[in-house]
Short mmCIF file of C-alpha atoms (C1' of nucleotides) in Angstrom, two decimals:
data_model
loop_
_atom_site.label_atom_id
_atom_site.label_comp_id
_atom_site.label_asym_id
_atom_site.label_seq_id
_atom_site.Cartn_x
_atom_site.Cartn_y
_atom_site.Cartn_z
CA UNK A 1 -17.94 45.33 -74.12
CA UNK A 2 -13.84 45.27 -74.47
CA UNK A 3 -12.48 46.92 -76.90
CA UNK A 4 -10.99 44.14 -78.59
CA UNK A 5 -14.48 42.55 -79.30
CA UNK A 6 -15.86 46.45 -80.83
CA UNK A 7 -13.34 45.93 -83.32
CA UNK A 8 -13.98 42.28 -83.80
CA UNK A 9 -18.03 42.69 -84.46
CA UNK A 10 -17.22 45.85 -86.84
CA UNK A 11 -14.78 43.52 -88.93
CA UNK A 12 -17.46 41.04 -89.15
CA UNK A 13 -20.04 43.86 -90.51
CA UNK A 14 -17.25 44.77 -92.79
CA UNK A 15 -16.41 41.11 -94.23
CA UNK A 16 -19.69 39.95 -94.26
CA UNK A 17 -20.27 42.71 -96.30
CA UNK A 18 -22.98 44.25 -94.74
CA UNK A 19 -21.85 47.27 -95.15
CA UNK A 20 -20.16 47.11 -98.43
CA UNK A 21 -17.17 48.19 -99.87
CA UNK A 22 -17.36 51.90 -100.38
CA UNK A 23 -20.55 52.60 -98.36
CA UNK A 24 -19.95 55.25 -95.41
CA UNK A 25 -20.15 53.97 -92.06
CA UNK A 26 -23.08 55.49 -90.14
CA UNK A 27 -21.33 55.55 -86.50
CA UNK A 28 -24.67 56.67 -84.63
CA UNK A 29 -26.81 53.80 -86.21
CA UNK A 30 -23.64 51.81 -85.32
CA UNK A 31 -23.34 52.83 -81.39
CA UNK A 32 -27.09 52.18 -81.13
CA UNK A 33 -26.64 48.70 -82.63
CA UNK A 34 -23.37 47.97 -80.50
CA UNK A 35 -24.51 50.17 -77.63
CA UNK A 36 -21.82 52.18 -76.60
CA UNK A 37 -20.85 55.35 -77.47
CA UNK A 38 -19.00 57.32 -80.31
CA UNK A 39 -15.89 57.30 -78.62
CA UNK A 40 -14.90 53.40 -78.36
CA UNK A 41 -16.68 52.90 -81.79
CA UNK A 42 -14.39 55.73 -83.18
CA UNK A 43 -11.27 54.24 -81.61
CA UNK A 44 -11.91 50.99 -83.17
CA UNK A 45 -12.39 52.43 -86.66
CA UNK A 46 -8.94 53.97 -86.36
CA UNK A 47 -7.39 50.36 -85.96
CA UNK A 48 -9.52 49.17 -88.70
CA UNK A 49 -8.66 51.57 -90.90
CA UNK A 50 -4.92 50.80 -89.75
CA UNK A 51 -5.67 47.03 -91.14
CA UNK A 52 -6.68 48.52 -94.22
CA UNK A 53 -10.65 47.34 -93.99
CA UNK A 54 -11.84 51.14 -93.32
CA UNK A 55 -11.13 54.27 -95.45
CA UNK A 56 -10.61 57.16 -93.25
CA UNK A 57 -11.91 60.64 -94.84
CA UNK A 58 -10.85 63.53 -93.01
CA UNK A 59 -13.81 65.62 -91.95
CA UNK A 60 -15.58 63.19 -94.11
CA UNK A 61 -15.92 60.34 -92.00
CA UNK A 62 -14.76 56.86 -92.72
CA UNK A 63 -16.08 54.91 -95.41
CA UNK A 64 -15.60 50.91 -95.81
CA UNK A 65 -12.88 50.15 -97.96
CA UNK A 66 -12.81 49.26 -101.55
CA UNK A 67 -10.21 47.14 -102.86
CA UNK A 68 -9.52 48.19 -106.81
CA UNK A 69 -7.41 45.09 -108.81
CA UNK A 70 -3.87 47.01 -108.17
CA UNK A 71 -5.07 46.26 -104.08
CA UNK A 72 -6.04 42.56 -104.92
CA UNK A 73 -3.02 42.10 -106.80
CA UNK A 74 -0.76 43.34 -103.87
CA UNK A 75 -2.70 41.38 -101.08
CA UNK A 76 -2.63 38.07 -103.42
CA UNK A 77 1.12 38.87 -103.28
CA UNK A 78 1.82 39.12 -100.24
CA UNK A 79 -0.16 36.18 -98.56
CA UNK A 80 1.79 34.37 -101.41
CA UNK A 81 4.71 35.33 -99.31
CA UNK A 82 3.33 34.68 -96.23
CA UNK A 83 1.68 30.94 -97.09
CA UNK A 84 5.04 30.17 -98.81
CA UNK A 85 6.92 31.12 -95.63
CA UNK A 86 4.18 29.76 -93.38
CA UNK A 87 4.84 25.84 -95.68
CA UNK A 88 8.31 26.23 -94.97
CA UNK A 89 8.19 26.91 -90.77
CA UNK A 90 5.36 24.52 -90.84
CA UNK A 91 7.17 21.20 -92.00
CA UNK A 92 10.11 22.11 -90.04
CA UNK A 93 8.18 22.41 -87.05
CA UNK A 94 4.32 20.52 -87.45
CA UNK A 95 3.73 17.06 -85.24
CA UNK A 96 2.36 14.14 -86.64
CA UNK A 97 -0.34 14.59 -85.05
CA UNK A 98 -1.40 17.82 -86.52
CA UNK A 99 -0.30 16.40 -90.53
CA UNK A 100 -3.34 13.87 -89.07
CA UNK A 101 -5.64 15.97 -88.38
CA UNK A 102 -4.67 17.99 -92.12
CA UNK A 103 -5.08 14.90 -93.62
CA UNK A 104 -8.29 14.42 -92.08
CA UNK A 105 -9.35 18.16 -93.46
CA UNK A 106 -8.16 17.01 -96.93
CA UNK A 107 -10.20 14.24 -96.89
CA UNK A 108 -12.93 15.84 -96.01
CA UNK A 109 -12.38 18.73 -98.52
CA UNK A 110 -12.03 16.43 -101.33
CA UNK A 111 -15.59 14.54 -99.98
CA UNK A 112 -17.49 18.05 -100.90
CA UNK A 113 -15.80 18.38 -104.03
CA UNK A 114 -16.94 14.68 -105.36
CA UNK A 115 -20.52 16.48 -103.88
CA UNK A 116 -20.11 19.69 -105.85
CA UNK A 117 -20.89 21.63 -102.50
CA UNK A 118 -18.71 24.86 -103.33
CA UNK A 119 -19.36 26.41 -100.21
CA UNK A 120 -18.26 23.59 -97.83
CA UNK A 121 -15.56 22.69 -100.32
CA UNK A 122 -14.19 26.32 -99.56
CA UNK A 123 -14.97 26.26 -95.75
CA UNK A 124 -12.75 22.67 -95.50
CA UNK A 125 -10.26 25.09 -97.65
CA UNK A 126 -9.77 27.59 -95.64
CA UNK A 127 -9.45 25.51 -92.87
CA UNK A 128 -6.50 23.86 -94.25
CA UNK A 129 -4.68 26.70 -95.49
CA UNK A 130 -5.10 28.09 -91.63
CA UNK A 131 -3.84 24.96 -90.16
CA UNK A 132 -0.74 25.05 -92.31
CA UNK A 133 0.16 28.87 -90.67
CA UNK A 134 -0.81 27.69 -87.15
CA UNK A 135 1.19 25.00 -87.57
CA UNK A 136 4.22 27.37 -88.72
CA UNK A 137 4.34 28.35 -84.75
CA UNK A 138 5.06 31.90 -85.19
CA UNK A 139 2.32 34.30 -83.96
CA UNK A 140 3.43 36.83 -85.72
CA UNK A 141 3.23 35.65 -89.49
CA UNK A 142 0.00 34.10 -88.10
CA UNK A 143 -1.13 37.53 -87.47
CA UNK A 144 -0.52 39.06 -90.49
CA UNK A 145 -1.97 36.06 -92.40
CA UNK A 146 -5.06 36.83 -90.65
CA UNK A 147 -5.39 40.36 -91.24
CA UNK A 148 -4.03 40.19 -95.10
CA UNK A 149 -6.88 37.07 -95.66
CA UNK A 150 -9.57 38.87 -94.56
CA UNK A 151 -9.52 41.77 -97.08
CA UNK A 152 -9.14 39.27 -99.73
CA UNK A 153 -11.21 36.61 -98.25
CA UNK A 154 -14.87 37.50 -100.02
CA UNK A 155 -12.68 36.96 -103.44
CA UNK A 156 -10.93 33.84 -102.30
CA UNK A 157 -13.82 32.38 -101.01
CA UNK A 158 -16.42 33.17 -103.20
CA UNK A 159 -15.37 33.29 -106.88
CA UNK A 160 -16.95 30.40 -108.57
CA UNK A 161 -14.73 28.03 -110.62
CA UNK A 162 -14.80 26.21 -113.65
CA UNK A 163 -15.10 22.45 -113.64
CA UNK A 164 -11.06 22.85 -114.45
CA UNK A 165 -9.87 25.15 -112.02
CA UNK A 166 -11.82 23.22 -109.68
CA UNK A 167 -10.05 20.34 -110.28
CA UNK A 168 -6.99 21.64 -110.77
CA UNK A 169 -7.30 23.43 -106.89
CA UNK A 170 -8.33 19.88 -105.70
CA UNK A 171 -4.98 18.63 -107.39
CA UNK A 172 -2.80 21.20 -105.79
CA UNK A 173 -4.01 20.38 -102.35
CA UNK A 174 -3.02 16.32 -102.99
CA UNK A 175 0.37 18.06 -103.53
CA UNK A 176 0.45 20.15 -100.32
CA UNK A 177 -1.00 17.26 -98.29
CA UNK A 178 1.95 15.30 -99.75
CA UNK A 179 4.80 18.02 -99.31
CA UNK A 180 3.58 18.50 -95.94
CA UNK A 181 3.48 14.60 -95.18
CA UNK A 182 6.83 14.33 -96.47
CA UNK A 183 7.50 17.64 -94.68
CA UNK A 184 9.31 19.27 -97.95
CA UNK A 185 9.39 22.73 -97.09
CA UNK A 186 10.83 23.66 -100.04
CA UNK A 187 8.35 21.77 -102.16
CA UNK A 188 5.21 22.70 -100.05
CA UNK A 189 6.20 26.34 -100.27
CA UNK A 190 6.15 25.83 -104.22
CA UNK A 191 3.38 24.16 -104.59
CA UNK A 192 1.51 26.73 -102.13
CA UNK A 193 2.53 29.54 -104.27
CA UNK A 194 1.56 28.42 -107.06
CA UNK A 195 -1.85 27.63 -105.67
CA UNK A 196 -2.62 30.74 -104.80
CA UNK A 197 -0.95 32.55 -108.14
CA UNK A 198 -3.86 30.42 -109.73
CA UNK A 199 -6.90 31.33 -107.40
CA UNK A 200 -5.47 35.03 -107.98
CA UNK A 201 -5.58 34.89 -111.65
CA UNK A 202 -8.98 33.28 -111.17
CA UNK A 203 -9.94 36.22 -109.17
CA UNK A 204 -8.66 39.01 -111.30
CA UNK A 205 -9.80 37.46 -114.30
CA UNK A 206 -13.06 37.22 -112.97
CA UNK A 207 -13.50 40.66 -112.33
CA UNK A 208 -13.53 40.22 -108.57
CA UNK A 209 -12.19 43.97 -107.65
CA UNK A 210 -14.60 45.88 -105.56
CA UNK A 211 -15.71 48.20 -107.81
CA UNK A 212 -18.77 50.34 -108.54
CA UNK A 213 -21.83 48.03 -108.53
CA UNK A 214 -19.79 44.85 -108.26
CA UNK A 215 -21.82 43.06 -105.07
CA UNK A 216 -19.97 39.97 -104.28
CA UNK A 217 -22.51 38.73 -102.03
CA UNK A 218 -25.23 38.15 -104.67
CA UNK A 219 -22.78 35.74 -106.09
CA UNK A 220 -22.64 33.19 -103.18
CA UNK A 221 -25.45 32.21 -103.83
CA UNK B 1 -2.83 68.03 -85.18
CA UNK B 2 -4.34 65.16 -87.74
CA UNK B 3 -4.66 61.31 -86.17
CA UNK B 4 -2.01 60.07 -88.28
CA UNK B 5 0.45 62.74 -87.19
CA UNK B 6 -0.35 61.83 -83.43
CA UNK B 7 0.41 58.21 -84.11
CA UNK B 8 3.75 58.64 -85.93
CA UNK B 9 5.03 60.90 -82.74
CA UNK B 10 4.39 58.20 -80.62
CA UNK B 11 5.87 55.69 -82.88
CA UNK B 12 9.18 57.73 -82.53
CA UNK B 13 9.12 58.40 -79.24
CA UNK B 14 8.47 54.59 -78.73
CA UNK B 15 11.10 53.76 -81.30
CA UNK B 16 13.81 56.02 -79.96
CA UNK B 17 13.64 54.32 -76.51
CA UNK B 18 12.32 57.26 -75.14
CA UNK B 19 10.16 55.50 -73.26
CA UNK B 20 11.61 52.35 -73.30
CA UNK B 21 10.15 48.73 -73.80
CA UNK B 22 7.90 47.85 -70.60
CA UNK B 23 7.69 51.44 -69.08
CA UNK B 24 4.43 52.64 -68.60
CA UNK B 25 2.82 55.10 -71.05
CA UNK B 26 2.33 58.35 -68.64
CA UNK B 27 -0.77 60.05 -70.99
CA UNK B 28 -1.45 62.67 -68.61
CA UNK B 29 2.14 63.99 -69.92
CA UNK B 30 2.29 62.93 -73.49
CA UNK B 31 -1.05 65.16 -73.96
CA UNK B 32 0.36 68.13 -72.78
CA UNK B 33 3.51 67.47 -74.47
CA UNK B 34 1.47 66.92 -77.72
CA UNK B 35 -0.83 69.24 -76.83
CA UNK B 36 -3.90 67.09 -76.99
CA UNK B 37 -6.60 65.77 -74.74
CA UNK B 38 -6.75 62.14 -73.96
CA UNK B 39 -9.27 60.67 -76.67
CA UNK B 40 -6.63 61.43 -79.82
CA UNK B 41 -3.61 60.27 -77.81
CA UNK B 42 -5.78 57.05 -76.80
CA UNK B 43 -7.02 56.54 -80.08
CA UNK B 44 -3.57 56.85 -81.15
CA UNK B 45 -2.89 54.06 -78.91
CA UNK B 46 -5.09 51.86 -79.63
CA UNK B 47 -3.55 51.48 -83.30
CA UNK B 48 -0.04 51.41 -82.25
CA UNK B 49 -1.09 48.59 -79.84
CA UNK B 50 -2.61 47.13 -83.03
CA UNK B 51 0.89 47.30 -84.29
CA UNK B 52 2.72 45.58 -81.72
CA UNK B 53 4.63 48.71 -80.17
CA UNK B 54 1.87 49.13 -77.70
CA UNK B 55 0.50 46.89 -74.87
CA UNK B 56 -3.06 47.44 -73.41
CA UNK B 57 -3.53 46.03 -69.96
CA UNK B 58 -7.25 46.89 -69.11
CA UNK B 59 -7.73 48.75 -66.63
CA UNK B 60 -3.85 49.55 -65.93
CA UNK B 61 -2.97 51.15 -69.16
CA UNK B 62 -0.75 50.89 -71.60
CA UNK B 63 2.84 49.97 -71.42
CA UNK B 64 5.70 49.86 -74.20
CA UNK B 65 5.18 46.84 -75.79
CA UNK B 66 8.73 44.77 -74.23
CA UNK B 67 10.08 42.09 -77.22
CA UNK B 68 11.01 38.60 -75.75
CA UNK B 69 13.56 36.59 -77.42
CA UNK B 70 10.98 34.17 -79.20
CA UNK B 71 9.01 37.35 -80.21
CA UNK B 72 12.61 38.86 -81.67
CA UNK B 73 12.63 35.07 -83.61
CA UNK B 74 8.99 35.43 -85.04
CA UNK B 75 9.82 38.84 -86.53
CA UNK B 76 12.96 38.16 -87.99
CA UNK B 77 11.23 35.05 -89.06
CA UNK B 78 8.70 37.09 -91.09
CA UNK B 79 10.86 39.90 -91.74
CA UNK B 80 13.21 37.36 -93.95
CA UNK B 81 9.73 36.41 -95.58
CA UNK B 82 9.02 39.90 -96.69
CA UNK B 83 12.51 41.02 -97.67
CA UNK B 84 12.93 37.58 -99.92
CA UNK B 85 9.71 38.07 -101.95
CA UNK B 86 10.67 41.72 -102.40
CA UNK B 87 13.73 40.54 -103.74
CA UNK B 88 11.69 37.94 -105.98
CA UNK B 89 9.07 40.80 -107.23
CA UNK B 90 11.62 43.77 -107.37
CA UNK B 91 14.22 41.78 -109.86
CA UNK B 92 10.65 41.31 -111.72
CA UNK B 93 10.39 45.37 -111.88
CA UNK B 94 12.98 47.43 -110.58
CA UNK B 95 14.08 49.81 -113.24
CA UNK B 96 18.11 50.30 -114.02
CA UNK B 97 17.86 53.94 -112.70
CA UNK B 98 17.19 52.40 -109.49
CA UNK B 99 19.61 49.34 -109.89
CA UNK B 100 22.36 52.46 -110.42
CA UNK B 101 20.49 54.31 -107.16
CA UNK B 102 21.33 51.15 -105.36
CA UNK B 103 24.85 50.58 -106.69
CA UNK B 104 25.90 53.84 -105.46
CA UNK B 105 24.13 53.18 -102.27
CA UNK B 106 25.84 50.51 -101.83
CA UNK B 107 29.09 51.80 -102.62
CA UNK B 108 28.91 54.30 -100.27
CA UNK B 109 27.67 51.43 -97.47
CA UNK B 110 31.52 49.80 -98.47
CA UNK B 111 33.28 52.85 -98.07
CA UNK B 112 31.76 53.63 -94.24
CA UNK B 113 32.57 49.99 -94.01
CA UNK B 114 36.42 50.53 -94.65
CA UNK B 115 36.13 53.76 -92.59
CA UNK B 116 34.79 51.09 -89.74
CA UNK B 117 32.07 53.71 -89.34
CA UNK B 118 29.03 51.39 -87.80
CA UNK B 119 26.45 53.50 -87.74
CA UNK B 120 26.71 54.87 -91.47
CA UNK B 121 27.29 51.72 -92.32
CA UNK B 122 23.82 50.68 -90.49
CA UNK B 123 22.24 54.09 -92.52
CA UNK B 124 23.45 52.50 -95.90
CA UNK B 125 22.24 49.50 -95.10
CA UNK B 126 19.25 49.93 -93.93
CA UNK B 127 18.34 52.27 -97.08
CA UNK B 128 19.26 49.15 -99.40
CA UNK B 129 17.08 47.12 -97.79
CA UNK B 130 14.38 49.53 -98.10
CA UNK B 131 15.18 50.17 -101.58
CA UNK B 132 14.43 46.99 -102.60
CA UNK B 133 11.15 46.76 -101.00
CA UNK B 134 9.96 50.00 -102.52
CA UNK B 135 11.33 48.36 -106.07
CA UNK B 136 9.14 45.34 -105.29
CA UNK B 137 5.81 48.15 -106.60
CA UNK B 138 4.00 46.24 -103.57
CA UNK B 139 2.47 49.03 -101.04
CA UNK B 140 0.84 46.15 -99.22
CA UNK B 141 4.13 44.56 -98.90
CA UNK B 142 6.04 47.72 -98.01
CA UNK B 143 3.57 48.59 -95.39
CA UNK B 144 3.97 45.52 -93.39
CA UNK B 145 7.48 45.24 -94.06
CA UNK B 146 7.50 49.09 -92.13
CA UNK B 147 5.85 47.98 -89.87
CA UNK B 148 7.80 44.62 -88.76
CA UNK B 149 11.37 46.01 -89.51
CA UNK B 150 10.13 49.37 -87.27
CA UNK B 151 9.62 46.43 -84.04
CA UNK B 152 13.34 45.15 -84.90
CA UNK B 153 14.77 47.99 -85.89
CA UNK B 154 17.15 48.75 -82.46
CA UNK B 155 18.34 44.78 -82.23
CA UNK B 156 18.61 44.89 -85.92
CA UNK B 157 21.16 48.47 -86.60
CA UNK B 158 22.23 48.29 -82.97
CA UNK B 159 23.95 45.29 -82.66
CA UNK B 160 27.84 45.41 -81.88
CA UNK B 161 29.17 43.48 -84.82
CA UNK B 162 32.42 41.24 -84.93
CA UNK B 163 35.08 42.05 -87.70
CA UNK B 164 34.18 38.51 -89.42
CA UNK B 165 30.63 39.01 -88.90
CA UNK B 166 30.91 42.35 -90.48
CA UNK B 167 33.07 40.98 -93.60
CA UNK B 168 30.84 38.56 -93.81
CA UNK B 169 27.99 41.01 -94.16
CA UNK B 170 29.48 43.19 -96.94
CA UNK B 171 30.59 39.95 -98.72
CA UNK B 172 26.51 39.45 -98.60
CA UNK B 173 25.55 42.63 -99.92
CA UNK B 174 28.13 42.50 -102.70
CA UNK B 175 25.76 39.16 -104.05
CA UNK B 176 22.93 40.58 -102.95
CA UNK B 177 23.72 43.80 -105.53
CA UNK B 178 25.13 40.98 -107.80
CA UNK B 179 21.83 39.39 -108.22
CA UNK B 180 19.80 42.48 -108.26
CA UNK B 181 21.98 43.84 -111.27
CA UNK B 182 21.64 40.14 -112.90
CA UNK B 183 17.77 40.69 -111.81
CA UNK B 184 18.01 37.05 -110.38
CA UNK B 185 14.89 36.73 -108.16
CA UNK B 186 15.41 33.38 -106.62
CA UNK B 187 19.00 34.34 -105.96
CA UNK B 188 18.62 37.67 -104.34
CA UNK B 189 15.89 35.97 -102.84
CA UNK B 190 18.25 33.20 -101.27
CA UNK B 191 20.89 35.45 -100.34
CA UNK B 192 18.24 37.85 -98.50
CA UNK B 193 17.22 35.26 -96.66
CA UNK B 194 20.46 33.82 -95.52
CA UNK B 195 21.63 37.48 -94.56
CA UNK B 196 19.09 38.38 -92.20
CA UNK B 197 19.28 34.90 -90.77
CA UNK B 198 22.75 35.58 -90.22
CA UNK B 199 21.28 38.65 -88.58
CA UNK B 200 19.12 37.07 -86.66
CA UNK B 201 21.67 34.78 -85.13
CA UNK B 202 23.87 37.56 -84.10
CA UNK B 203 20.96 39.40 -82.36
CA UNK B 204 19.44 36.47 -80.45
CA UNK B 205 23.06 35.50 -79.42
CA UNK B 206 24.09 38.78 -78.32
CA UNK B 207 20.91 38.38 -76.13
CA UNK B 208 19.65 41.59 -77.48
CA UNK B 209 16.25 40.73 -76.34
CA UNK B 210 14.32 43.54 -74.50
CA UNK B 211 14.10 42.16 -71.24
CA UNK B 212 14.56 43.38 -67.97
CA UNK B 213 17.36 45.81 -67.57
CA UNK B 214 18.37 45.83 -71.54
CA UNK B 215 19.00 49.26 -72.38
CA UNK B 216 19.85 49.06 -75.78
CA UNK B 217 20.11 52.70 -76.15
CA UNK B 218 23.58 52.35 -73.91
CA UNK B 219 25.29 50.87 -76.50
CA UNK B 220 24.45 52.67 -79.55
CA UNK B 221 27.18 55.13 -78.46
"C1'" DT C 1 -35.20 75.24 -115.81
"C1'" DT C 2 -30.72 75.41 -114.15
"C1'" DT C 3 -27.34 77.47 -111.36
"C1'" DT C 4 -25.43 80.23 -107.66
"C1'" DG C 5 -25.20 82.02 -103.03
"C1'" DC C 6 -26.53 81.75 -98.35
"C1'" DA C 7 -28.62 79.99 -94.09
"C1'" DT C 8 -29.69 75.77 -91.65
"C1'" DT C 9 -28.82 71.25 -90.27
"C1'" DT C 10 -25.99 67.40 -89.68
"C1'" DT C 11 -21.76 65.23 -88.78
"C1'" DT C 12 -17.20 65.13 -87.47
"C1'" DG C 13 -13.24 65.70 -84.23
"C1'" DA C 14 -11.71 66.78 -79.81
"C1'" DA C 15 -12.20 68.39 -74.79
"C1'" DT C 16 -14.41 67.69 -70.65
"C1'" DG C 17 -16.82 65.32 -67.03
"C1'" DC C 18 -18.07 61.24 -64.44
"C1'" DA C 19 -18.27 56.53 -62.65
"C1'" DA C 20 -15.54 52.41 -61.90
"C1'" DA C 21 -11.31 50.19 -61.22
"C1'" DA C 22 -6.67 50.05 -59.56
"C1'" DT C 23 -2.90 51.94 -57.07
"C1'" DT C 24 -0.99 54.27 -53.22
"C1'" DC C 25 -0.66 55.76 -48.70
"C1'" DG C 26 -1.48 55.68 -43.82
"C1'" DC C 27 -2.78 53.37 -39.84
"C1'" DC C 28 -2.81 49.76 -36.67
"C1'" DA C 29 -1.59 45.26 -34.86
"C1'" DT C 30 1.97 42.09 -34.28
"C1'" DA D 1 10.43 47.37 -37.64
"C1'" DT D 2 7.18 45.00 -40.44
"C1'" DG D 3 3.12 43.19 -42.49
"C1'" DG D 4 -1.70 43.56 -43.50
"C1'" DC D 5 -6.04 46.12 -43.97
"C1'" DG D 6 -8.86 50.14 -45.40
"C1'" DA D 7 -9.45 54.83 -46.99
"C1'" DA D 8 -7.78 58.42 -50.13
"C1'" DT D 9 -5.92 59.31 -54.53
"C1'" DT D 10 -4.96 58.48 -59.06
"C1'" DT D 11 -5.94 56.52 -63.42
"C1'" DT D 12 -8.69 54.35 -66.63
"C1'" DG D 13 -12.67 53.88 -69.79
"C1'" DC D 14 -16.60 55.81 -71.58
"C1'" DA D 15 -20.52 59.12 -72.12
"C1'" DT D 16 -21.45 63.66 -72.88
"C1'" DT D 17 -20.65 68.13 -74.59
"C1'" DC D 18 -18.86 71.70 -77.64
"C1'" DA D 19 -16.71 73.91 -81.62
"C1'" DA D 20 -15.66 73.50 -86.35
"C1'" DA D 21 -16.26 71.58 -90.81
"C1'" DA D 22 -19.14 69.67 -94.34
"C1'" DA D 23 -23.55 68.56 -96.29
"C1'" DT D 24 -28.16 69.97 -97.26
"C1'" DG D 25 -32.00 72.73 -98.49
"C1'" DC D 26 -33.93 76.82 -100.25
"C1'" DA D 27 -34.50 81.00 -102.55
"C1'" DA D 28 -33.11 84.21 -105.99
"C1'" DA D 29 -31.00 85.16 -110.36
"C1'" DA D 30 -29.55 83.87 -114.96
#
DNA sequence: TTTTGCATTTTTGAATGCAAAATTCGCCAT
DNA sequence: ATGGCGAATTTTGCATTCAAAAATGCAAAA
């Protein structure tokens, strides 16, 4: 197994939650399960804990990090940044064809909100939100928006809305379909802001931090 | 010697052109020069290629990671990103102790700038920049923005400068302190963004890519 | 019953050893 | 001289091993 794809299974353990936030990170059960050894394994938890996903304790081992509200706040920040600089690049540089194939994803998104299916609804979401920062053409902020999503993805993705907020998310998206359509940079980068400012105060008001006891997955459901 | 120690050493040595972008990373020597065995110094590695600064080539090692001009684009791209939301958030909370911190700072930058002393000017500069990052209160933010300015940082405070391009630059900084004292987010954040694309220009044009044969280190002097 | 001190066990962090891959060198044919 | 092929050498990647630190368990004392 390449390293590259050690450190791509152990993120999924992470974000899936498997092992959740705060839980120490058993690296023999771990080898066994990956089969290799403690060396790779322990090189991959150093970049991992580089990312920001693992909690390195010296002489303590590594733990699975915990994001508190001050962490959620940041990271909500920042991909602000990043999604309102990814809008910009994107409608100065997006084809026609991919605004289509956004369009098509809208459409599609909007389909599972008139069904009420949260978790597709969030799936066409995401999709969307990627597309937008592929189609900014810059590896780089693509790579950061990657690694600064994932650690906030469980809140993003899984905080249930209101009726309101719902709609309201599903109204922000008809405006960044449009901006990007009418490739506004300015305007797309606005609206995509203030998107996510909402889904953050959604979050934090929700209580989403990774706290003591505070098991996101048994809310997916 | 801790992990995080080993990895900053190497960031220098990689950032000081000691090994310079493209060479091969020799880790028979850097362990006895760090006095380590291979599985620190690798692990080491492995994060700094997570970075960007390092290249892994499996089964041939690693190699300083060599910038080409589209990847010198991307991360000035993002870098004006970053340094325009820290503007935004740090006119939200920078305190007037460190509005005076970064007058004088910036005072000083002027007066190397009459001397027509380049690299205190670059010093200066570069310690306003970071100011205002660290008065944006965003450790996520700050981290990245480390981390992408560290990948720039040679084109960025090595570049030869013309005498207009250099007016032109202290003419910036005089709005940029302007809107920081008037704690004008969307200007500072405007004017940060149209200075490092000015930047940005003047480093792609100068061809200060890292290709083949591009010591930078020869003109620092 | 609770707490303190100590010995044992477990786990971490790093060095070493070993097999596989790649590079280098030498040899031979042209 | 030069170009190609094969063996020797080096280097990589990982498993194993070893020393040190931390956690655990237990007994004795308060």
């Amino acid at each position: 197994m390449l390293h590259e794809d050690v450190v791509s299974r152990i993120r999924a353990i992470l974000l899936d939650g498997e092992i959740p936030p705060g839980a120490r990170i058993p690296e023999r059960e771990l080898c066994e399960r990956l089969g290799i050894s403690r060396t790779p394994l322990r090189e991959a938890l150093k970049v991992l804990a580089a990312e920001g996903l693992v909690q390195l304790l010296p002489h303590r081992g590594s733990r699975a990090a915990k994001l508190t509200d001050n962490d959620m706040r940041d990271l909500f920040e920042v991909c602000q940044g990043l999604e309102a600089l990814a809008g910009e690049l994107a409608c100065e540089r997006i084809t026609d064809a991919e605004i289509d194939a956004i369009a098509a994803a809208h459409a599609a998104m909007v389909e599972h909100y008139r069904d009420g299916d949260l978790i597709q609804y969030y799936r066409g979401n995401r999709a969307i939100h990627e597309a937008i920062v592929t189609a900014a053409g810059n590896p780089v902020l693509a790579g950061l928006y990657t690694s600064v999503t994932a650690r906030i993805r469980r809140a993003r993705y899984v905080t249930p809305m209101t009726p309101q907020r719902w709609a309201l998310a599903v109204k922000e998206h008809e405006a960044i379909l449009n901006a990007l359509q009418r490739r506004d940079g300015a305007g797309l980068s606005h609206i995509l802001r203030a998107h996510l400012r909402h889904k953050r105060e959604e979050v934090l008001q929700a209580g989403f931090a990774e706290t003591e006891g505070n098991d996101l997955t048994l809310r997916i459901a």
